[in-house]
Coordinates of C-alpha atoms in Angstrom, one line a residue:
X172 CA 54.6 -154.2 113.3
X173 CA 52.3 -151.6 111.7
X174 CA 53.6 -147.7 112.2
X175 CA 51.4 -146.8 115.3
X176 CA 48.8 -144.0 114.4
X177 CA 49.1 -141.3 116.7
X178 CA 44.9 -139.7 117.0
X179 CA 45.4 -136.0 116.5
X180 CA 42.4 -134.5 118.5
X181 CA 41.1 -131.5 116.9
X182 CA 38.7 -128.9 119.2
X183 CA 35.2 -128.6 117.5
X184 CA 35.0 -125.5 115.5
X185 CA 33.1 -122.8 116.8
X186 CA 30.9 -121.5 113.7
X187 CA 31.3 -117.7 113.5
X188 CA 28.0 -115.9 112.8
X189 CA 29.0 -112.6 111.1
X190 CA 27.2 -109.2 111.4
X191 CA 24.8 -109.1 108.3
X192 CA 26.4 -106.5 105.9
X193 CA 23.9 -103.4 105.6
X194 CA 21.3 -103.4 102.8
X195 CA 19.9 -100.7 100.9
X196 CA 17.5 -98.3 102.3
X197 CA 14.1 -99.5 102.0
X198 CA 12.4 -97.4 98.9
X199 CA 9.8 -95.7 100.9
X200 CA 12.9 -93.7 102.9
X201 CA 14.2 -92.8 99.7
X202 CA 10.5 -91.3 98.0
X203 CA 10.4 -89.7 101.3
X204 CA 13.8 -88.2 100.9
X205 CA 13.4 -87.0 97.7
X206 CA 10.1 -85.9 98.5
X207 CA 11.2 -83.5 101.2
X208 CA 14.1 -82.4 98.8
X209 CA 12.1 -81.7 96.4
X210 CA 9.3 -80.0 98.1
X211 CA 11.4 -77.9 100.4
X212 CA 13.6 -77.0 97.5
X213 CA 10.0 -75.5 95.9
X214 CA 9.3 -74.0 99.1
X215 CA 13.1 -71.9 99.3
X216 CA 11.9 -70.9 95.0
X217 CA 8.4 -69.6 96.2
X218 CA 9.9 -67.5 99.6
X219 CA 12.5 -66.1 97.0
X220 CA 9.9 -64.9 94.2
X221 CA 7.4 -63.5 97.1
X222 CA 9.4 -61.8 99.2
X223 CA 10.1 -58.5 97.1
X224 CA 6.2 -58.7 96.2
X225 CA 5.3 -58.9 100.2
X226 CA 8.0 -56.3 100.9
X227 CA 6.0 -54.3 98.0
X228 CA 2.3 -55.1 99.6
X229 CA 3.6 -53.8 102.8
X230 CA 5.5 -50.8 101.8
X231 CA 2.9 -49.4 100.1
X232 CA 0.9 -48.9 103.2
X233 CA 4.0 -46.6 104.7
X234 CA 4.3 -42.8 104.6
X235 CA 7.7 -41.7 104.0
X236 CA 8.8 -41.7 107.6
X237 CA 8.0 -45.6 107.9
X238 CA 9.8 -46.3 104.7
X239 CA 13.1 -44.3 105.8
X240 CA 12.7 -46.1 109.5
X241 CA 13.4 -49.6 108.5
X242 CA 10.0 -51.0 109.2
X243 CA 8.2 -51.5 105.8
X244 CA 7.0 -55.4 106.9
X245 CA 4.6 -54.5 109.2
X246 CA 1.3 -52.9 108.9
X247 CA 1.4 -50.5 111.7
X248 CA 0.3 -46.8 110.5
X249 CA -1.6 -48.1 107.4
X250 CA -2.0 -45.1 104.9
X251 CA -2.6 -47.2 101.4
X252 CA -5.6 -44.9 101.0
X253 CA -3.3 -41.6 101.4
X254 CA -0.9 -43.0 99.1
X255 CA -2.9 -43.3 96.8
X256 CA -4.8 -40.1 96.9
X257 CA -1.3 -38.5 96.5
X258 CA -0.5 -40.6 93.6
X259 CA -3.7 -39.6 91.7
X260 CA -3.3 -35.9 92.6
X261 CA 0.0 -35.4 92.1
X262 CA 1.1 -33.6 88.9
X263 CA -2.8 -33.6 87.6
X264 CA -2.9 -37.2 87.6
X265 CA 0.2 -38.0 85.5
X266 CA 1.1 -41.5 87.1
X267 CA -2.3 -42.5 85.6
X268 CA -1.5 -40.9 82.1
X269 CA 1.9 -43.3 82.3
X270 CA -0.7 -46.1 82.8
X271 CA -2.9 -45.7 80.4
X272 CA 0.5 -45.2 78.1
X273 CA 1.7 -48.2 78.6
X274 CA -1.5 -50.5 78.3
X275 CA -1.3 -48.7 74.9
X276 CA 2.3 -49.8 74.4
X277 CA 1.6 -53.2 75.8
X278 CA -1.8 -54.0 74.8
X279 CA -1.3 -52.9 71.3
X280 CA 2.4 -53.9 70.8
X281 CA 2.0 -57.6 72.1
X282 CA -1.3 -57.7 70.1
X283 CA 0.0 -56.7 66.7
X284 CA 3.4 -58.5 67.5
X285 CA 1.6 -61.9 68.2
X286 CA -0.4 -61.5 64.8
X287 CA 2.9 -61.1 63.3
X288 CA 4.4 -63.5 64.6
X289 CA 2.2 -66.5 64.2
X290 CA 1.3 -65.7 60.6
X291 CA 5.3 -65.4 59.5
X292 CA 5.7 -69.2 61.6
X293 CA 2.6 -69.8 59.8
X294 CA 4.0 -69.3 56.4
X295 CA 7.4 -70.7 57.2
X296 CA 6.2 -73.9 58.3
X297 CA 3.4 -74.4 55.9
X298 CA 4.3 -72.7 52.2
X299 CA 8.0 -73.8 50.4
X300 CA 9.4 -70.5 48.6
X301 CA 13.0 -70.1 47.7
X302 CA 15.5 -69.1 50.8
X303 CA 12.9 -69.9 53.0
X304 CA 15.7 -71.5 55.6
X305 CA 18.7 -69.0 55.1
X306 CA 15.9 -66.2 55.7
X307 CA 14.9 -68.4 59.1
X308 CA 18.1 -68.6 59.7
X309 CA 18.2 -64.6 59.9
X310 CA 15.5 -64.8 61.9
X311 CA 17.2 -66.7 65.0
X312 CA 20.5 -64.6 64.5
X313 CA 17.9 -61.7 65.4
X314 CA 16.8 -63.7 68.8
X315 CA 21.1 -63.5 69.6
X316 CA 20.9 -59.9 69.4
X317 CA 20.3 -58.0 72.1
X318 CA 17.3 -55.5 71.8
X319 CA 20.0 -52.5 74.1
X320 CA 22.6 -53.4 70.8
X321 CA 19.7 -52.0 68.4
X322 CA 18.3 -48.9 70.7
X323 CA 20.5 -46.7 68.9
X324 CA 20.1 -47.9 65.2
X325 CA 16.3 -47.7 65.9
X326 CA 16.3 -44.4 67.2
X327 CA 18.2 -43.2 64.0
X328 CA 15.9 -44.4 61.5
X329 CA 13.1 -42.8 63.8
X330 CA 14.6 -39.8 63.2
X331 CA 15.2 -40.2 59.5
X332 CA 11.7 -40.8 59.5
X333 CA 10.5 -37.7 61.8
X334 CA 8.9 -40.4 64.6
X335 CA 11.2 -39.6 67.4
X336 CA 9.5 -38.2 70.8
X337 CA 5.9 -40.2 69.6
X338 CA 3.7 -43.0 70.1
X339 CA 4.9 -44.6 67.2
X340 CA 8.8 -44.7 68.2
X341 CA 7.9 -47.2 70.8
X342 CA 5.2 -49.3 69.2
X343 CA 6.7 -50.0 65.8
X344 CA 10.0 -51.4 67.3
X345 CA 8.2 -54.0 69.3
X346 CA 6.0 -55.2 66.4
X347 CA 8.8 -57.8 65.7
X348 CA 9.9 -60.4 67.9
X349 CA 12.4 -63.1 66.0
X350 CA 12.0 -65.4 69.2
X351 CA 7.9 -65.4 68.6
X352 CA 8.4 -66.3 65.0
X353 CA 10.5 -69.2 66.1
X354 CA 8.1 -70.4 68.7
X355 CA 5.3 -69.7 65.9
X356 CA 6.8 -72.2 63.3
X357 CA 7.3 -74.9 66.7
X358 CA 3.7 -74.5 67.1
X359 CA 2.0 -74.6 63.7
X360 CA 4.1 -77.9 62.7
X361 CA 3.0 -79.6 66.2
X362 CA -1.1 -78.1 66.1
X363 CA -1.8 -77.8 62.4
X364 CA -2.3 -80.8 59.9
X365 CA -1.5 -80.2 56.6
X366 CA -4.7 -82.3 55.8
X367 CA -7.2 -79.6 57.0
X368 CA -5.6 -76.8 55.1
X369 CA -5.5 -79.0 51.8
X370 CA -9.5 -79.6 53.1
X371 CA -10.4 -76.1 53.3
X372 CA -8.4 -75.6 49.6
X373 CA -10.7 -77.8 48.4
X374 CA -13.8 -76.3 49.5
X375 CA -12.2 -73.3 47.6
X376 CA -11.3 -71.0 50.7
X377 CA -8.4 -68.4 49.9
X378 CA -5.0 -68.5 51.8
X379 CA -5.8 -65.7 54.0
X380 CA -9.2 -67.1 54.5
X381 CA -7.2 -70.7 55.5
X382 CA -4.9 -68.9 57.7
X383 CA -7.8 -66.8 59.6
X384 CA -10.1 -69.4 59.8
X385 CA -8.7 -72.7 60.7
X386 CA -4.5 -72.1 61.0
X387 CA -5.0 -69.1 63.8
X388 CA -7.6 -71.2 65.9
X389 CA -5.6 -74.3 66.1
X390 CA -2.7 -72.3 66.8
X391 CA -4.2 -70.3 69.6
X392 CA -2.3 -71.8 72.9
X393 CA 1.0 -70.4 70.6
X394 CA -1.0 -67.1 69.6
X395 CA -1.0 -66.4 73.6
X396 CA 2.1 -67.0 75.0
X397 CA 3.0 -65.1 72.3
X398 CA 1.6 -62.8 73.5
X399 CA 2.1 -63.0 77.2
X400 CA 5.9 -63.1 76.4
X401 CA 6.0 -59.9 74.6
X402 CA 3.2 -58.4 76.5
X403 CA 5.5 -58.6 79.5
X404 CA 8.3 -57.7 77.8
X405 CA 7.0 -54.5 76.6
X406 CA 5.9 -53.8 79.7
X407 CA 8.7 -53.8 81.7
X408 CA 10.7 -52.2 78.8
X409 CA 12.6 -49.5 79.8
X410 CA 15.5 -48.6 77.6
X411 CA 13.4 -47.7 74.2
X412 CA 11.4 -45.8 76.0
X413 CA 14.4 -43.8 77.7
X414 CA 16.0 -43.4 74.3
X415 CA 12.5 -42.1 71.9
X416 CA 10.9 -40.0 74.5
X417 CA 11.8 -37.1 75.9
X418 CA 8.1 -35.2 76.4
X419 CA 6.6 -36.9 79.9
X420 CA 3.1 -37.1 78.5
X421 CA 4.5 -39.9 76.5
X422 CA 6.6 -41.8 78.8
X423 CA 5.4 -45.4 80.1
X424 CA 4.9 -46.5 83.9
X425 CA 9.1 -48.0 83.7
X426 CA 10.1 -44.8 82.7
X427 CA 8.2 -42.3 84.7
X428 CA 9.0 -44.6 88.2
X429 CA 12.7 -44.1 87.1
X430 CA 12.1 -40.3 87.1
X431 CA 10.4 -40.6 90.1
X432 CA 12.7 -42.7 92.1
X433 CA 15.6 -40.8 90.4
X434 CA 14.3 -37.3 92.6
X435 CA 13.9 -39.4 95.7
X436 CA 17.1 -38.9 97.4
X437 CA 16.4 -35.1 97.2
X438 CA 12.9 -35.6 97.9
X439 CA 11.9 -38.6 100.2
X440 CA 8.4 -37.7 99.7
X441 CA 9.1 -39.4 96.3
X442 CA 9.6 -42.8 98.4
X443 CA 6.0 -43.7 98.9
X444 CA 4.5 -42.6 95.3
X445 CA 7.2 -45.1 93.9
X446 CA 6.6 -47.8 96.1
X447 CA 3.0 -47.5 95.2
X448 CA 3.0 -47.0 91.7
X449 CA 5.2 -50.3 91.7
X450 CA 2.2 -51.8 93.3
X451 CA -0.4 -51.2 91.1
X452 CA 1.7 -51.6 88.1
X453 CA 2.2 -55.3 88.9
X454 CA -1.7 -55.6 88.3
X455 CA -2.3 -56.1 85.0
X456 CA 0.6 -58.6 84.2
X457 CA -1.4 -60.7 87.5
X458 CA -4.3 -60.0 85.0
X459 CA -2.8 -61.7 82.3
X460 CA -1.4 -64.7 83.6
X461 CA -4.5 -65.3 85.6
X462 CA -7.2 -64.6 82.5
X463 CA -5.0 -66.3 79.7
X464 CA -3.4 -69.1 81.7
X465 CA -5.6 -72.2 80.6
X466 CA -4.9 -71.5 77.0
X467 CA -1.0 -71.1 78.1
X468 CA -1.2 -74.4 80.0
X469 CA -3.0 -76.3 77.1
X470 CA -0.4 -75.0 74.8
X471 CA 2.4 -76.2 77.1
X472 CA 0.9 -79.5 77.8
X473 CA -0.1 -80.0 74.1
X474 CA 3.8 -79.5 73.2
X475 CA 5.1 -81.7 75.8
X476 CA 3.0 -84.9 74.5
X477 CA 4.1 -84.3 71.0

């Protein structure tokens, strides 16, 4: 006889449907997520850089009494007029003198400086003379060095020279910037062709004839923020100013609100001239932004493509 087969029966198996794993996020939740990161991490940057300039707007409508109370965000007991009337009256006017100082310092300085500046990026991007990169090379060790370190080096060759306490002691220090004859040489090699200077050569124009007529006007988006950089830098410069000048006439707006604000805690009356000199002198670098911006934009954007 055959073996007998024994029929082993088996219980159908029940297919087992598991849970889909997750998947990614669908894109448009991420954009919107980085979006809103993005956007409120801009929003958090502008609150931070407007809140001292609010706190100034508003201050400078308070009297003494609302500045010492706590108050200074709100516009009840506006007095900007009287504030101002007392600033212009107050020791003949000399807030005023302090402006027109340093517009002088600024205004001039930044001008000259720039001029400077391009033309020396100018010539070391454009002519080949011998040493021309170990004497660049001295030129960024000068953009490592603080401008506090050379204050008192400065101030004795002023006095070597007999400039100290004059217009001069401020405005021939700032006539060199090593960081704007780097950014000049950046700019001249990315805006000027060599072709159109050989061009005008031909046509027999001179070097400084080249240099005014066709290297300055394609350089101009570097010219200005040239020129914006030191022009704010010179205006908020404080230090130089402290160590050249001791005759008030002279001093600048940074140095005659530190006098000011220094006799404040014996004088509160002090409070509200300070808080509205601050004011005004914000104006002109709003000025200068606002007025120069498209050629500082077209510079920027010009730099980024090449």
């Amino acid at each position: 006889m055959s073996p007998s087969r024994s029929l082993t029966l088996t219980r159908p198996r029940t297919p087992v449907h598991d849970s889909p794993a997750p998947g990614p996020r669908p894109r448009s939740t991420n954009v919107w997520l980085s979006k809103a990161a993005v956007n409120g991490a801009l929003v958090l940057a502008v609150v931070y850089m407007l809140f001292p300039l609010v706190w100034l707007v508003t201050a400078a409508t308070k009297d003494a009494g609302g500045l010492l109370a706590g108050d200074a965000f709100s516009f009840e007991g506006f007095d900007l007029g009287g504030n101002l009337s007392r600033l212009a009256a107050y020791n003949d006017g000399i807030y005023f003198h302090w402006y027109a100082n340093s517009l002088l310092y600024a205004g001039l300085g930044a001008l000259a400086c720039s001029l400077i500046s391009v033309a020396a990026g100018y010539a070391f991007d454009k002519y080949d003379f011998r040493g021309k990169e170990k004497l660049f090379g001295l030129v960024l060790l000068g953009v490592l060095v603080p401008s506090t370190a050379l204050a008192l080096p400065m101030y004795l060759l002023a006095s070597e020279v007999g400039i100290v306490n004059t217009y001069w002691a401020v405005l021939i220090p700032v006539l060199v910037n090593p960081f704007g004859v780097y950014l000049s040489r950046v700019f001249s090699s990315g805006y000027i062709p060599d072709e159109a200077l050989e061009a005008a050569r031909i046509d027999g124009a001179g070097e400084l004839r080249t240099f005014w007529s066709i290297g300055l006007r394609m350089i101009m988006p570097g010219f200005v923020t040239v020129f914006l950089f030191q022009f704010t830098a010179i205006w908020n410069n404080f230090f130089l100013p402290l160590v050249m000048l001791s005759d008030q006439k002279l001093y600048p707006l940074s140095l005659g609100l530190y006098a000011w604000n220094s006799n404040a805690h014996a004088e509160p009356d002090f409070y509200p001239l300070v808080v509205t000199g601050s004011l005004l002198a914000v104006v002109p670098l709003v000025v200068a932004f606002v007025s120069l911006q498209r050629h500082w934009k077209a510079g920027l954007t010009a730099g980024s493509v090449k």
